[in-house]
PDB file of C-alpha atoms in Angstrom:
ATOM      1  CA  MET A   1     -55.252 -32.747  24.770  1.00  0.00           C
ATOM      2  CA  ALA A   2     -52.451 -30.112  25.086  1.00  0.00           C
ATOM      3  CA  VAL A   3     -49.487 -30.812  22.545  1.00  0.00           C
ATOM      4  CA  GLN A   4     -46.042 -31.270  24.848  1.00  0.00           C
ATOM      5  CA  PRO A   5     -43.318 -29.012  22.976  1.00  0.00           C
ATOM      6  CA  GLU A   6     -40.321 -31.137  21.643  1.00  0.00           C
ATOM      7  CA  ARG A   7     -37.610 -31.978  24.490  1.00  0.00           C
ATOM      8  CA  ILE A   8     -34.285 -30.806  23.611  1.00  0.00           C
ATOM      9  CA  THR A   9     -31.519 -33.208  24.819  1.00  0.00           C
ATOM     10  CA  GLU A  10     -28.638 -30.650  24.861  1.00  0.00           C
ATOM     11  CA  ARG A  11     -28.152 -27.176  24.638  1.00  0.00           C
ATOM     12  CA  VAL A  12     -26.755 -26.041  21.255  1.00  0.00           C
ATOM     13  CA  PHE A  13     -24.849 -22.520  21.195  1.00  0.00           C
ATOM     14  CA  LEU A  14     -24.374 -21.515  17.403  1.00  0.00           C
ATOM     15  CA  VAL A  15     -21.560 -19.338  16.344  1.00  0.00           C
ATOM     16  CA  VAL A  16     -21.358 -17.536  12.942  1.00  0.00           C
ATOM     17  CA  VAL A  17     -17.767 -18.064  11.573  1.00  0.00           C
ATOM     18  CA  ASP A  18     -16.257 -15.243   9.738  1.00  0.00           C
ATOM     19  CA  GLU A  19     -12.643 -13.964   9.670  1.00  0.00           C
ATOM     20  CA  SER A  20     -13.798 -11.130  12.092  1.00  0.00           C
ATOM     21  CA  PRO A  21     -11.402 -10.457  14.979  1.00  0.00           C
ATOM     22  CA  GLU A  22     -14.478 -10.397  17.373  1.00  0.00           C
ATOM     23  CA  MET A  23     -15.702 -13.984  16.239  1.00  0.00           C
ATOM     24  CA  SER A  24     -12.848 -15.680  18.245  1.00  0.00           C
ATOM     25  CA  ASN A  25     -14.522 -14.160  21.582  1.00  0.00           C
ATOM     26  CA  ALA A  26     -17.874 -15.236  20.394  1.00  0.00           C
ATOM     27  CA  LEU A  27     -16.500 -18.776  20.160  1.00  0.00           C
ATOM     28  CA  ARG A  28     -14.524 -18.982  23.331  1.00  0.00           C
ATOM     29  CA  TYR A  29     -17.713 -17.533  25.092  1.00  0.00           C
ATOM     30  CA  ALA A  30     -20.165 -20.424  23.406  1.00  0.00           C
ATOM     31  CA  CYS A  31     -17.539 -23.014  23.954  1.00  0.00           C
ATOM     32  CA  ARG A  32     -17.177 -22.217  27.859  1.00  0.00           C
ATOM     33  CA  ARG A  33     -20.969 -21.786  28.064  1.00  0.00           C
ATOM     34  CA  ALA A  34     -21.619 -25.025  26.512  1.00  0.00           C
ATOM     35  CA  LYS A  35     -18.642 -27.045  28.436  1.00  0.00           C
ATOM     36  CA  ARG A  36     -20.494 -25.629  31.642  1.00  0.00           C
ATOM     37  CA  THR A  37     -23.935 -26.513  30.867  1.00  0.00           C
ATOM     38  CA  GLY A  38     -23.235 -30.041  29.014  1.00  0.00           C
ATOM     39  CA  GLY A  39     -24.359 -28.185  25.715  1.00  0.00           C
ATOM     40  CA  ARG A  40     -22.531 -28.222  22.399  1.00  0.00           C
ATOM     41  CA  VAL A  41     -21.355 -25.768  19.989  1.00  0.00           C
ATOM     42  CA  ALA A  42     -22.424 -25.664  16.328  1.00  0.00           C
ATOM     43  CA  LEU A  43     -20.718 -23.474  13.765  1.00  0.00           C
ATOM     44  CA  LEU A  44     -22.385 -21.770  10.594  1.00  0.00           C
ATOM     45  CA  TYR A  45     -20.258 -20.408   7.713  1.00  0.00           C
ATOM     46  CA  VAL A  46     -22.139 -18.799   4.828  1.00  0.00           C
ATOM     47  CA  MET A  47     -20.368 -18.500   1.392  1.00  0.00           C
ATOM     48  CA  LEU A  48     -21.612 -15.886  -0.986  1.00  0.00           C
ATOM     49  CA  PRO A  49     -23.059 -17.149  -4.171  1.00  0.00           C
ATOM     50  CA  PRO A  50     -20.519 -16.764  -7.196  1.00  0.00           C
ATOM     51  CA  GLU A  51     -21.203 -13.823  -9.401  1.00  0.00           C
ATOM     52  CA  GLY A  52     -21.751 -14.202 -13.051  1.00  0.00           C
ATOM     53  CA  GLN A  53     -24.200 -16.878 -14.035  1.00  0.00           C
ATOM     54  CA  GLN A  54     -23.398 -17.063 -17.748  1.00  0.00           C
ATOM     55  CA  TRP A  55     -20.493 -19.170 -17.479  1.00  0.00           C
ATOM     56  CA  GLY A  56     -21.868 -22.515 -15.843  1.00  0.00           C
ATOM     57  CA  ALA A  57     -18.631 -24.438 -15.494  1.00  0.00           C
ATOM     58  CA  VAL A  58     -16.855 -21.285 -14.427  1.00  0.00           C
ATOM     59  CA  VAL A  59     -19.192 -20.807 -11.812  1.00  0.00           C
ATOM     60  CA  GLU A  60     -19.047 -24.437 -10.674  1.00  0.00           C
ATOM     61  CA  LEU A  61     -15.278 -24.171 -10.197  1.00  0.00           C
ATOM     62  CA  MET A  62     -15.829 -20.732  -8.237  1.00  0.00           C
ATOM     63  CA  ARG A  63     -18.110 -22.438  -5.953  1.00  0.00           C
ATOM     64  CA  GLU A  64     -16.136 -25.464  -5.502  1.00  0.00           C
ATOM     65  CA  GLU A  65     -13.148 -23.161  -4.447  1.00  0.00           C
ATOM     66  CA  ALA A  66     -15.341 -21.250  -2.018  1.00  0.00           C
ATOM     67  CA  ARG A  67     -16.297 -24.376  -0.464  1.00  0.00           C
ATOM     68  CA  HIS A  68     -12.910 -25.613  -0.177  1.00  0.00           C
ATOM     69  CA  GLN A  69     -11.978 -22.407   1.416  1.00  0.00           C
ATOM     70  CA  ALA A  70     -14.953 -22.585   3.666  1.00  0.00           C
ATOM     71  CA  GLU A  71     -14.126 -26.146   5.094  1.00  0.00           C
ATOM     72  CA  GLU A  72     -10.532 -24.789   5.662  1.00  0.00           C
ATOM     73  CA  ILE A  73     -11.632 -21.789   7.956  1.00  0.00           C
ATOM     74  CA  VAL A  74     -14.311 -23.759   9.482  1.00  0.00           C
ATOM     75  CA  ALA A  75     -11.709 -26.566  10.380  1.00  0.00           C
ATOM     76  CA  ARG A  76      -9.539 -24.127  12.243  1.00  0.00           C
ATOM     77  CA  TYR A  77     -12.125 -23.169  14.457  1.00  0.00           C
ATOM     78  CA  ALA A  78     -13.563 -26.606  14.856  1.00  0.00           C
ATOM     79  CA  ASP A  79     -10.329 -27.669  16.393  1.00  0.00           C
ATOM     80  CA  VAL A  80     -10.587 -24.533  18.733  1.00  0.00           C
ATOM     81  CA  ALA A  81     -14.055 -25.476  19.725  1.00  0.00           C
ATOM     82  CA  ALA A  82     -13.246 -29.290  20.159  1.00  0.00           C
ATOM     83  CA  THR A  83     -10.156 -28.394  22.327  1.00  0.00           C
ATOM     84  CA  LEU A  84     -12.528 -26.050  24.436  1.00  0.00           C
ATOM     85  CA  THR A  85     -15.400 -28.366  24.843  1.00  0.00           C
ATOM     86  CA  GLY A  86     -13.815 -31.604  24.581  1.00  0.00           C
ATOM     87  CA  GLN A  87     -16.093 -32.525  21.712  1.00  0.00           C
ATOM     88  CA  PRO A  88     -16.179 -31.760  17.946  1.00  0.00           C
ATOM     89  CA  PRO A  89     -18.810 -28.950  16.888  1.00  0.00           C
ATOM     90  CA  ALA A  90     -21.950 -29.397  14.552  1.00  0.00           C
ATOM     91  CA  ILE A  91     -20.792 -27.668  11.250  1.00  0.00           C
ATOM     92  CA  TYR A  92     -22.832 -25.954   8.839  1.00  0.00           C
ATOM     93  CA  ILE A  93     -21.693 -24.490   5.357  1.00  0.00           C
ATOM     94  CA  ARG A  94     -24.369 -22.618   3.410  1.00  0.00           C
ATOM     95  CA  GLU A  95     -24.462 -20.578   0.471  1.00  0.00           C
ATOM     96  CA  GLY A  96     -26.297 -17.196   0.281  1.00  0.00           C
ATOM     97  CA  LYS A  97     -26.788 -14.136   2.515  1.00  0.00           C
ATOM     98  CA  SER A  98     -25.577 -14.774   6.086  1.00  0.00           C
ATOM     99  CA  ARG A  99     -28.689 -13.162   7.879  1.00  0.00           C
ATOM    100  CA  ASP A 100     -30.992 -15.389   5.468  1.00  0.00           C
ATOM    101  CA  GLU A 101     -29.228 -18.734   6.070  1.00  0.00           C
ATOM    102  CA  LEU A 102     -28.938 -18.145   9.655  1.00  0.00           C
ATOM    103  CA  VAL A 103     -32.744 -17.414   9.943  1.00  0.00           C
ATOM    104  CA  LYS A 104     -33.464 -20.746   7.906  1.00  0.00           C
ATOM    105  CA  LEU A 105     -30.796 -22.750   9.868  1.00  0.00           C
ATOM    106  CA  LEU A 106     -32.735 -21.705  13.249  1.00  0.00           C
ATOM    107  CA  GLY A 107     -35.909 -22.905  11.737  1.00  0.00           C
ATOM    108  CA  GLU A 108     -34.685 -26.319  10.861  1.00  0.00           C
ATOM    109  CA  ASP A 109     -32.768 -27.291  13.600  1.00  0.00           C
ATOM    110  CA  ARG A 110     -34.590 -26.743  16.623  1.00  0.00           C
ATOM    111  CA  SER A 111     -31.878 -27.912  18.910  1.00  0.00           C
ATOM    112  CA  ILE A 112     -30.062 -24.582  18.783  1.00  0.00           C
ATOM    113  CA  CYS A 113     -31.110 -22.855  21.521  1.00  0.00           C
ATOM    114  CA  VAL A 114     -28.596 -19.888  21.710  1.00  0.00           C
ATOM    115  CA  LEU A 115     -27.209 -17.502  18.989  1.00  0.00           C
ATOM    116  CA  VAL A 116     -23.614 -16.277  20.070  1.00  0.00           C
ATOM    117  CA  LEU A 117     -22.340 -13.294  18.024  1.00  0.00           C
ATOM    118  CA  GLY A 118     -19.352 -11.115  18.474  1.00  0.00           C
ATOM    119  CA  ALA A 119     -19.711  -7.463  18.337  1.00  0.00           C
ATOM    120  CA  SER A 120     -16.681  -5.201  16.658  1.00  0.00           C
ATOM    121  CA  SER A 121     -15.244  -2.520  18.715  1.00  0.00           C
ATOM    122  CA  SER A 122     -14.239  -0.508  15.851  1.00  0.00           C
ATOM    123  CA  SER A 123     -16.026   2.810  15.001  1.00  0.00           C
ATOM    124  CA  GLU A 124     -17.597   1.179  11.752  1.00  0.00           C
ATOM    125  CA  GLY A 125     -20.213  -0.310  14.152  1.00  0.00           C
ATOM    126  CA  PRO A 126     -21.109  -3.921  15.790  1.00  0.00           C
ATOM    127  CA  GLY A 127     -21.103  -5.704  12.339  1.00  0.00           C
ATOM    128  CA  PRO A 128     -23.815  -6.380  10.151  1.00  0.00           C
ATOM    129  CA  LEU A 129     -25.374  -9.364  12.004  1.00  0.00           C
ATOM    130  CA  VAL A 130     -25.438  -7.878  15.295  1.00  0.00           C
ATOM    131  CA  ALA A 131     -26.650  -4.723  13.894  1.00  0.00           C
ATOM    132  CA  ALA A 132     -29.554  -6.651  12.042  1.00  0.00           C
ATOM    133  CA  PHE A 133     -30.565  -8.771  14.989  1.00  0.00           C
ATOM    134  CA  THR A 134     -30.526  -5.955  17.272  1.00  0.00           C
ATOM    135  CA  GLY A 135     -32.714  -3.956  15.130  1.00  0.00           C
ATOM    136  CA  LYS A 136     -35.898  -5.067  13.268  1.00  0.00           C
ATOM    137  CA  ALA A 137     -34.494  -8.364  12.204  1.00  0.00           C
ATOM    138  CA  GLY A 138     -34.314  -9.486  15.916  1.00  0.00           C
ATOM    139  CA  ALA A 139     -38.182 -10.335  15.369  1.00  0.00           C
ATOM    140  CA  GLN A 140     -36.983 -13.276  13.100  1.00  0.00           C
ATOM    141  CA  LEU A 141     -34.994 -14.936  15.932  1.00  0.00           C
ATOM    142  CA  ARG A 142     -36.677 -17.689  17.987  1.00  0.00           C
ATOM    143  CA  ILE A 143     -33.741 -18.214  20.589  1.00  0.00           C
ATOM    144  CA  PRO A 144     -31.816 -15.689  22.744  1.00  0.00           C
ATOM    145  CA  LEU A 145     -29.285 -13.810  21.210  1.00  0.00           C
ATOM    146  CA  THR A 146     -25.934 -13.248  23.247  1.00  0.00           C
ATOM    147  CA  ILE A 147     -23.471 -10.497  21.923  1.00  0.00           C
ATOM    148  CA  VAL A 148     -19.906 -10.920  23.193  1.00  0.00           C
ATOM    149  CA  PRO A 149     -17.918  -7.477  22.950  1.00  0.00           C
ATOM    150  CA  GLY A 150     -15.102  -7.671  20.767  1.00  0.00           C
ATOM    151  CA  ALA A 151     -12.851  -5.733  23.167  1.00  0.00           C
ATOM    152  CA  LEU A 152     -12.828  -8.472  25.959  1.00  0.00           C
ATOM    153  CA  SER A 153      -9.790 -10.336  26.752  1.00  0.00           C
ATOM    154  CA  GLU A 154      -9.730 -14.182  27.062  1.00  0.00           C
ATOM    155  CA  ALA A 155      -9.615 -13.676  30.928  1.00  0.00           C
ATOM    156  CA  GLU A 156     -12.620 -11.586  30.924  1.00  0.00           C
ATOM    157  CA  ILE A 157     -14.653 -13.892  28.683  1.00  0.00           C
ATOM    158  CA  ASP A 158     -13.334 -16.750  31.177  1.00  0.00           C
ATOM    159  CA  ALA A 159     -14.718 -14.997  34.023  1.00  0.00           C
ATOM    160  CA  ILE A 160     -18.237 -14.216  32.733  1.00  0.00           C
ATOM    161  CA  SER A 161     -18.811 -17.476  30.896  1.00  0.00           C
TER     162      SER A 161
END
């Protein structure tokens, strides 16, 4: 007897939140695609672990402050997502390296079906996650990757989404 794959009830578009200029393009694209397809947006913010493990109480205070800052940043983008889609996004806040935590989340949450990243239009390259997942690390993805150019205007994003 063949095992049937799990049915996904809604399409979830995952956006990795950072404070880069191109992230807002990725968010706009994901929100518009989610709204048009009856899907939902999820936001992932990854905090860097605090440095210096010798002072436990100080490290915990640093972790709490980083978590509070992460929640503030994500809340701003969650408001944008809710406005554009009509529903609140799923929110994930993790600690670690962005690429590692992203791959872990994709393994844990099978409802996520598209990863949407913004590509920087600067001369420094497209950004670390875009560079990683369009290279060797792309084999770690179990879902399609949509890359939204950072140089697109809102009108151009609206036209293609």
